[in-house]
Short mmCIF file of N, CA and C in Angstrom, two decimals:
data_model
loop_
_atom_site.label_atom_id
_atom_site.label_comp_id
_atom_site.label_asym_id
_atom_site.label_seq_id
_atom_site.Cartn_x
_atom_site.Cartn_y
_atom_site.Cartn_z
N MET A 259 -12.27 -7.20 -2.66
CA MET A 259 -11.28 -6.23 -3.06
C MET A 259 -10.15 -6.97 -3.77
N ARG A 260 -9.62 -6.37 -4.82
CA ARG A 260 -8.55 -6.95 -5.61
C ARG A 260 -7.38 -6.00 -5.68
N ALA A 261 -6.19 -6.51 -5.62
CA ALA A 261 -5.00 -5.68 -5.75
C ALA A 261 -4.95 -5.08 -7.14
N ARG A 262 -4.52 -3.84 -7.22
CA ARG A 262 -4.41 -3.16 -8.51
C ARG A 262 -3.08 -3.48 -9.14
N THR A 263 -3.09 -3.78 -10.42
CA THR A 263 -1.84 -4.04 -11.13
C THR A 263 -1.76 -3.21 -12.40
N PHE A 264 -2.57 -2.18 -12.50
CA PHE A 264 -2.56 -1.35 -13.70
C PHE A 264 -2.24 0.09 -13.33
N ALA A 265 -2.00 0.91 -14.31
CA ALA A 265 -1.62 2.30 -14.09
C ALA A 265 -2.77 3.10 -13.51
N ILE A 266 -2.44 4.20 -12.87
CA ILE A 266 -3.43 5.06 -12.23
C ILE A 266 -4.45 5.58 -13.24
N ALA A 267 -4.04 5.82 -14.47
CA ALA A 267 -4.99 6.28 -15.49
C ALA A 267 -6.09 5.24 -15.69
N GLY A 268 -5.73 3.98 -15.65
CA GLY A 268 -6.72 2.91 -15.76
C GLY A 268 -7.68 2.92 -14.58
N ALA A 269 -7.17 3.23 -13.40
CA ALA A 269 -8.03 3.28 -12.21
C ALA A 269 -9.04 4.42 -12.34
N MET A 270 -8.59 5.55 -12.84
CA MET A 270 -9.49 6.69 -13.01
C MET A 270 -10.57 6.37 -14.04
N THR A 271 -10.18 5.72 -15.12
CA THR A 271 -11.15 5.34 -16.14
C THR A 271 -12.16 4.36 -15.57
N SER A 272 -11.69 3.39 -14.78
CA SER A 272 -12.59 2.41 -14.17
C SER A 272 -13.57 3.08 -13.23
N ALA A 273 -13.09 4.03 -12.43
CA ALA A 273 -13.96 4.73 -11.49
C ALA A 273 -15.01 5.54 -12.24
N LEU A 274 -14.61 6.20 -13.32
CA LEU A 274 -15.56 6.98 -14.10
C LEU A 274 -16.60 6.07 -14.76
N THR A 275 -16.17 4.93 -15.25
CA THR A 275 -17.09 3.97 -15.85
C THR A 275 -18.11 3.50 -14.83
N LEU A 276 -17.66 3.19 -13.62
CA LEU A 276 -18.57 2.76 -12.57
C LEU A 276 -19.59 3.84 -12.25
N LEU A 277 -19.14 5.08 -12.13
CA LEU A 277 -20.05 6.17 -11.80
C LEU A 277 -21.05 6.40 -12.93
N ALA A 278 -20.58 6.35 -14.16
CA ALA A 278 -21.46 6.59 -15.30
C ALA A 278 -22.47 5.45 -15.47
N SER A 279 -22.11 4.25 -15.03
CA SER A 279 -23.02 3.13 -15.20
C SER A 279 -24.07 3.05 -14.10
N GLY A 280 -23.97 3.90 -13.09
CA GLY A 280 -24.97 3.92 -12.03
C GLY A 280 -24.62 3.04 -10.84
N PHE A 281 -23.47 2.37 -10.89
CA PHE A 281 -23.04 1.56 -9.76
C PHE A 281 -22.16 2.40 -8.86
N ALA A 282 -22.38 2.33 -7.57
CA ALA A 282 -21.55 3.08 -6.63
C ALA A 282 -20.28 2.28 -6.36
N ALA A 283 -19.18 2.99 -6.27
CA ALA A 283 -17.91 2.35 -5.94
C ALA A 283 -17.92 1.99 -4.46
N ALA A 284 -17.28 0.89 -4.11
CA ALA A 284 -17.22 0.46 -2.71
C ALA A 284 -16.33 1.39 -1.91
N ASP A 285 -16.63 1.51 -0.62
CA ASP A 285 -15.77 2.30 0.26
C ASP A 285 -14.41 1.63 0.35
N PRO A 286 -13.36 2.42 0.57
CA PRO A 286 -12.04 1.82 0.74
C PRO A 286 -12.04 0.84 1.92
N ALA A 287 -11.30 -0.23 1.80
CA ALA A 287 -11.27 -1.30 2.80
C ALA A 287 -10.26 -1.01 3.91
N ALA A 288 -10.38 -1.73 5.00
CA ALA A 288 -9.45 -1.66 6.12
C ALA A 288 -8.60 -2.94 6.17
N GLU A 289 -8.64 -3.71 5.09
CA GLU A 289 -7.85 -4.95 4.99
C GLU A 289 -7.31 -5.10 3.57
N MET A 290 -6.16 -5.76 3.47
CA MET A 290 -5.58 -6.12 2.19
C MET A 290 -5.32 -7.62 2.23
N PRO A 291 -5.84 -8.38 1.28
CA PRO A 291 -5.74 -9.84 1.35
C PRO A 291 -4.34 -10.39 1.12
N GLY A 292 -3.40 -9.60 0.61
CA GLY A 292 -2.07 -10.13 0.36
C GLY A 292 -1.27 -9.23 -0.56
N ASP A 293 -0.35 -9.84 -1.30
CA ASP A 293 0.55 -9.11 -2.19
C ASP A 293 -0.22 -8.28 -3.20
N GLY A 294 0.34 -7.12 -3.54
CA GLY A 294 -0.26 -6.31 -4.58
C GLY A 294 -0.04 -4.83 -4.37
N LEU A 295 -0.68 -4.06 -5.23
CA LEU A 295 -0.65 -2.60 -5.20
C LEU A 295 -2.06 -2.12 -4.88
N TYR A 296 -2.18 -1.29 -3.85
CA TYR A 296 -3.47 -0.80 -3.39
C TYR A 296 -3.47 0.72 -3.41
N LEU A 297 -4.48 1.30 -4.03
CA LEU A 297 -4.59 2.75 -4.10
C LEU A 297 -5.21 3.27 -2.80
N VAL A 298 -4.55 4.25 -2.19
CA VAL A 298 -5.01 4.82 -0.92
C VAL A 298 -6.22 5.71 -1.20
N GLY A 299 -7.27 5.51 -0.45
CA GLY A 299 -8.51 6.27 -0.63
C GLY A 299 -9.44 5.66 -1.66
N VAL A 300 -8.96 4.69 -2.43
CA VAL A 300 -9.77 3.99 -3.43
C VAL A 300 -9.95 2.54 -3.01
N ASP A 301 -8.82 1.83 -2.85
CA ASP A 301 -8.84 0.43 -2.43
C ASP A 301 -8.80 0.29 -0.90
N ILE A 302 -7.95 1.11 -0.29
CA ILE A 302 -7.75 1.01 1.16
C ILE A 302 -7.84 2.38 1.83
N GLN A 303 -8.16 2.36 3.11
CA GLN A 303 -8.19 3.57 3.92
C GLN A 303 -6.78 3.86 4.43
N PRO A 304 -6.45 5.12 4.65
CA PRO A 304 -5.19 5.41 5.33
C PRO A 304 -5.31 4.98 6.79
N GLY A 305 -4.20 4.71 7.43
CA GLY A 305 -4.20 4.32 8.83
C GLY A 305 -3.05 3.39 9.14
N TYR A 306 -3.08 2.82 10.33
CA TYR A 306 -2.05 1.89 10.77
C TYR A 306 -2.47 0.46 10.40
N TYR A 307 -1.53 -0.28 9.82
CA TYR A 307 -1.80 -1.65 9.38
C TYR A 307 -0.75 -2.60 9.97
N GLU A 308 -1.17 -3.86 10.10
CA GLU A 308 -0.29 -4.89 10.61
C GLU A 308 -0.45 -6.15 9.75
N ALA A 309 0.68 -6.81 9.50
CA ALA A 309 0.69 -8.08 8.76
C ALA A 309 1.52 -9.08 9.55
N SER A 310 1.22 -10.36 9.36
CA SER A 310 1.94 -11.41 10.10
C SER A 310 3.26 -11.79 9.44
N GLY A 311 3.43 -11.47 8.17
CA GLY A 311 4.64 -11.86 7.45
C GLY A 311 4.51 -13.27 6.90
N ALA A 312 5.53 -13.71 6.21
CA ALA A 312 5.53 -15.04 5.61
C ALA A 312 5.67 -16.11 6.69
N ASP A 313 5.11 -17.29 6.44
CA ASP A 313 5.24 -18.41 7.37
C ASP A 313 6.69 -18.87 7.49
N ASP A 314 7.44 -18.77 6.42
CA ASP A 314 8.85 -19.16 6.41
C ASP A 314 9.69 -17.97 6.89
N PRO A 315 10.40 -18.10 8.02
CA PRO A 315 11.19 -16.97 8.54
C PRO A 315 12.34 -16.57 7.62
N GLY A 316 12.67 -17.40 6.63
CA GLY A 316 13.72 -17.05 5.67
C GLY A 316 13.26 -16.13 4.57
N ILE A 317 11.94 -15.89 4.49
CA ILE A 317 11.38 -15.01 3.45
C ILE A 317 11.07 -13.65 4.07
N ALA A 318 11.59 -12.60 3.48
CA ALA A 318 11.39 -11.25 4.00
C ALA A 318 10.19 -10.59 3.36
N CYS A 319 9.57 -9.72 4.11
CA CYS A 319 8.47 -8.87 3.62
C CYS A 319 9.08 -7.60 3.04
N PHE A 320 8.57 -7.18 1.89
CA PHE A 320 9.00 -5.92 1.28
C PHE A 320 7.76 -5.08 1.02
N TRP A 321 7.63 -3.96 1.75
CA TRP A 321 6.50 -3.06 1.54
C TRP A 321 7.01 -1.69 1.12
N ARG A 322 6.14 -0.94 0.41
CA ARG A 322 6.46 0.40 -0.08
C ARG A 322 5.26 1.32 0.02
N ARG A 323 5.47 2.52 0.53
CA ARG A 323 4.47 3.59 0.45
C ARG A 323 4.90 4.46 -0.73
N LEU A 324 3.98 4.74 -1.64
CA LEU A 324 4.30 5.46 -2.88
C LEU A 324 3.61 6.81 -2.94
N TRP A 325 4.33 7.84 -3.40
CA TRP A 325 3.69 9.15 -3.58
C TRP A 325 3.06 9.25 -4.96
N LYS A 326 3.40 8.31 -5.86
CA LYS A 326 2.82 8.27 -7.20
C LYS A 326 2.95 6.85 -7.73
N VAL A 327 1.96 6.41 -8.48
CA VAL A 327 2.05 5.11 -9.14
C VAL A 327 2.73 5.34 -10.49
N GLN A 328 3.84 4.66 -10.70
CA GLN A 328 4.62 4.84 -11.92
C GLN A 328 3.88 4.33 -13.14
N THR A 329 3.91 5.09 -14.22
CA THR A 329 3.34 4.66 -15.50
C THR A 329 4.48 4.55 -16.52
N GLU A 330 4.18 4.04 -17.68
CA GLU A 330 5.21 3.85 -18.71
C GLU A 330 5.88 5.15 -19.14
N SER A 331 5.17 6.27 -19.08
CA SER A 331 5.73 7.54 -19.54
C SER A 331 6.47 8.29 -18.43
N ASP A 332 6.51 7.75 -17.22
CA ASP A 332 7.17 8.41 -16.09
C ASP A 332 8.67 8.13 -16.07
N TYR A 333 9.33 8.81 -15.17
CA TYR A 333 10.75 8.60 -14.90
C TYR A 333 10.99 7.11 -14.70
N ASN A 334 12.07 6.58 -15.25
CA ASN A 334 12.29 5.14 -15.35
C ASN A 334 12.70 4.44 -14.05
N ASP A 335 13.09 5.15 -13.01
CA ASP A 335 13.55 4.52 -11.77
C ASP A 335 12.37 4.33 -10.81
N PRO A 336 11.93 3.09 -10.55
CA PRO A 336 10.79 2.87 -9.66
C PRO A 336 11.05 3.33 -8.23
N ASN A 337 12.31 3.39 -7.80
CA ASN A 337 12.63 3.86 -6.46
C ASN A 337 12.34 5.35 -6.27
N PHE A 338 12.24 6.07 -7.36
CA PHE A 338 11.97 7.51 -7.31
C PHE A 338 10.61 7.80 -6.68
N TYR A 339 9.66 6.89 -6.76
CA TYR A 339 8.29 7.11 -6.32
C TYR A 339 8.01 6.58 -4.91
N ILE A 340 9.03 6.09 -4.23
CA ILE A 340 8.86 5.54 -2.88
C ILE A 340 9.01 6.63 -1.83
N THR A 341 8.01 6.74 -0.96
CA THR A 341 8.08 7.65 0.18
C THR A 341 8.77 6.97 1.35
N ALA A 342 8.42 5.72 1.60
CA ALA A 342 9.02 4.92 2.67
C ALA A 342 8.91 3.46 2.28
N SER A 343 9.85 2.64 2.78
CA SER A 343 9.81 1.21 2.48
C SER A 343 10.58 0.46 3.55
N ASP A 344 10.38 -0.86 3.56
CA ASP A 344 11.14 -1.71 4.46
C ASP A 344 11.22 -3.11 3.87
N PHE A 345 12.34 -3.74 4.09
CA PHE A 345 12.58 -5.14 3.71
C PHE A 345 12.93 -5.82 5.02
N THR A 346 11.99 -6.58 5.60
CA THR A 346 12.16 -7.05 6.96
C THR A 346 11.68 -8.49 7.17
N ARG A 347 12.28 -9.13 8.14
CA ARG A 347 11.83 -10.43 8.60
C ARG A 347 11.23 -10.33 10.00
N THR A 348 11.27 -9.15 10.59
CA THR A 348 10.69 -8.90 11.91
C THR A 348 9.18 -9.07 11.83
N ARG A 349 8.61 -9.76 12.82
CA ARG A 349 7.18 -10.01 12.82
C ARG A 349 6.59 -9.58 14.16
N PRO A 350 5.41 -9.06 14.23
CA PRO A 350 4.57 -8.67 13.09
C PRO A 350 5.13 -7.42 12.42
N ILE A 351 4.63 -7.15 11.25
CA ILE A 351 5.06 -6.01 10.46
C ILE A 351 4.01 -4.92 10.64
N ARG A 352 4.45 -3.71 10.92
CA ARG A 352 3.52 -2.59 11.11
C ARG A 352 3.95 -1.43 10.24
N VAL A 353 2.95 -0.72 9.70
CA VAL A 353 3.23 0.45 8.88
C VAL A 353 2.07 1.43 8.99
N GLU A 354 2.40 2.71 8.93
CA GLU A 354 1.35 3.74 8.85
C GLU A 354 1.24 4.17 7.40
N ILE A 355 0.06 3.96 6.83
CA ILE A 355 -0.22 4.42 5.47
C ILE A 355 -0.92 5.76 5.61
N LYS A 356 -0.34 6.78 5.04
CA LYS A 356 -0.85 8.15 5.22
C LYS A 356 -1.82 8.53 4.10
N ALA A 357 -2.72 9.46 4.42
CA ALA A 357 -3.72 9.92 3.46
C ALA A 357 -3.07 10.55 2.23
N LYS A 358 -1.88 11.13 2.39
CA LYS A 358 -1.20 11.77 1.25
C LYS A 358 -0.50 10.75 0.34
N ASP A 359 -0.39 9.49 0.77
CA ASP A 359 0.21 8.45 -0.07
C ASP A 359 -0.74 8.15 -1.24
N ALA A 360 -0.17 7.92 -2.41
CA ALA A 360 -0.97 7.54 -3.57
C ALA A 360 -1.32 6.06 -3.53
N ALA A 361 -0.35 5.25 -3.07
CA ALA A 361 -0.56 3.80 -3.09
C ALA A 361 0.35 3.12 -2.08
N PHE A 362 0.04 1.86 -1.84
CA PHE A 362 0.84 1.01 -0.96
C PHE A 362 1.00 -0.33 -1.66
N SER A 363 2.22 -0.88 -1.63
CA SER A 363 2.43 -2.20 -2.23
C SER A 363 3.20 -3.07 -1.25
N SER A 364 2.97 -4.37 -1.35
CA SER A 364 3.69 -5.31 -0.50
C SER A 364 3.92 -6.62 -1.22
N GLU A 365 5.01 -7.28 -0.83
CA GLU A 365 5.36 -8.60 -1.36
C GLU A 365 5.80 -9.48 -0.19
N ASN A 366 5.25 -10.67 -0.10
CA ASN A 366 5.61 -11.67 0.91
C ASN A 366 5.32 -11.21 2.34
N CYS A 367 4.31 -10.39 2.53
CA CYS A 367 3.98 -9.89 3.87
C CYS A 367 2.75 -10.58 4.46
N GLY A 368 2.00 -11.29 3.65
CA GLY A 368 0.75 -11.86 4.11
C GLY A 368 -0.36 -10.83 4.01
N SER A 369 -1.46 -11.13 4.66
CA SER A 369 -2.59 -10.19 4.62
C SER A 369 -2.37 -9.09 5.66
N TRP A 370 -2.92 -7.92 5.35
CA TRP A 370 -2.81 -6.74 6.22
C TRP A 370 -4.19 -6.42 6.79
N ARG A 371 -4.20 -5.93 8.03
CA ARG A 371 -5.45 -5.45 8.62
C ARG A 371 -5.17 -4.18 9.39
N MET A 372 -6.16 -3.29 9.39
CA MET A 372 -6.00 -2.02 10.10
C MET A 372 -6.03 -2.29 11.60
N VAL A 373 -5.15 -1.59 12.33
CA VAL A 373 -5.06 -1.72 13.78
C VAL A 373 -5.11 -0.32 14.39
N PRO A 374 -5.42 -0.22 15.69
CA PRO A 374 -5.42 1.10 16.33
C PRO A 374 -4.03 1.73 16.30
N ALA A 375 -4.00 3.05 16.33
CA ALA A 375 -2.73 3.78 16.36
C ALA A 375 -1.99 3.44 17.65
N PRO A 376 -0.65 3.35 17.59
CA PRO A 376 0.10 3.07 18.81
C PRO A 376 0.01 4.27 19.76
N PRO A 377 0.21 4.03 21.06
CA PRO A 377 0.16 5.15 22.00
C PRO A 377 1.32 6.10 21.75
N PRO A 378 1.14 7.39 22.02
CA PRO A 378 2.25 8.34 21.81
C PRO A 378 3.41 8.02 22.76
N THR A 379 4.62 8.26 22.28
CA THR A 379 5.80 7.95 23.09
C THR A 379 6.23 9.13 23.95
N GLY A 380 5.72 10.31 23.65
CA GLY A 380 6.11 11.48 24.41
C GLY A 380 7.37 12.14 23.89
N SER A 381 7.94 11.56 22.84
CA SER A 381 9.15 12.17 22.26
C SER A 381 8.87 12.51 20.80
N PHE A 382 9.64 13.44 20.28
CA PHE A 382 9.49 13.84 18.89
C PHE A 382 10.33 12.94 18.03
N GLY A 383 9.75 12.49 16.91
CA GLY A 383 10.53 11.75 15.94
C GLY A 383 10.30 10.32 16.02
#
């Protein structure tokens, strides 16, 4: 699996090319090898993920859940497309990537792996 660095239109074209060529697309993964942009339902499965963070405690992890992958013709503020994000040095790093998210991106977080959902707390919110 490779992190996506191109616009969503390119991803759709790639998927159509794969289907037309007779090759089946791989199932979405439950792991992310490191920094990058991953399309939910294409590259990765929705669910709970955990990363170890950077080896250097002075380097923070920055992750983002996106409701849309920004293209050149979209609104110019990249923060507009963020559903949730965190800039943290707390380790391990945990995030729930939801099925309605378009993509997930991370920088300096290390590799991510899917983990079981945490137990319910019994409180709302």
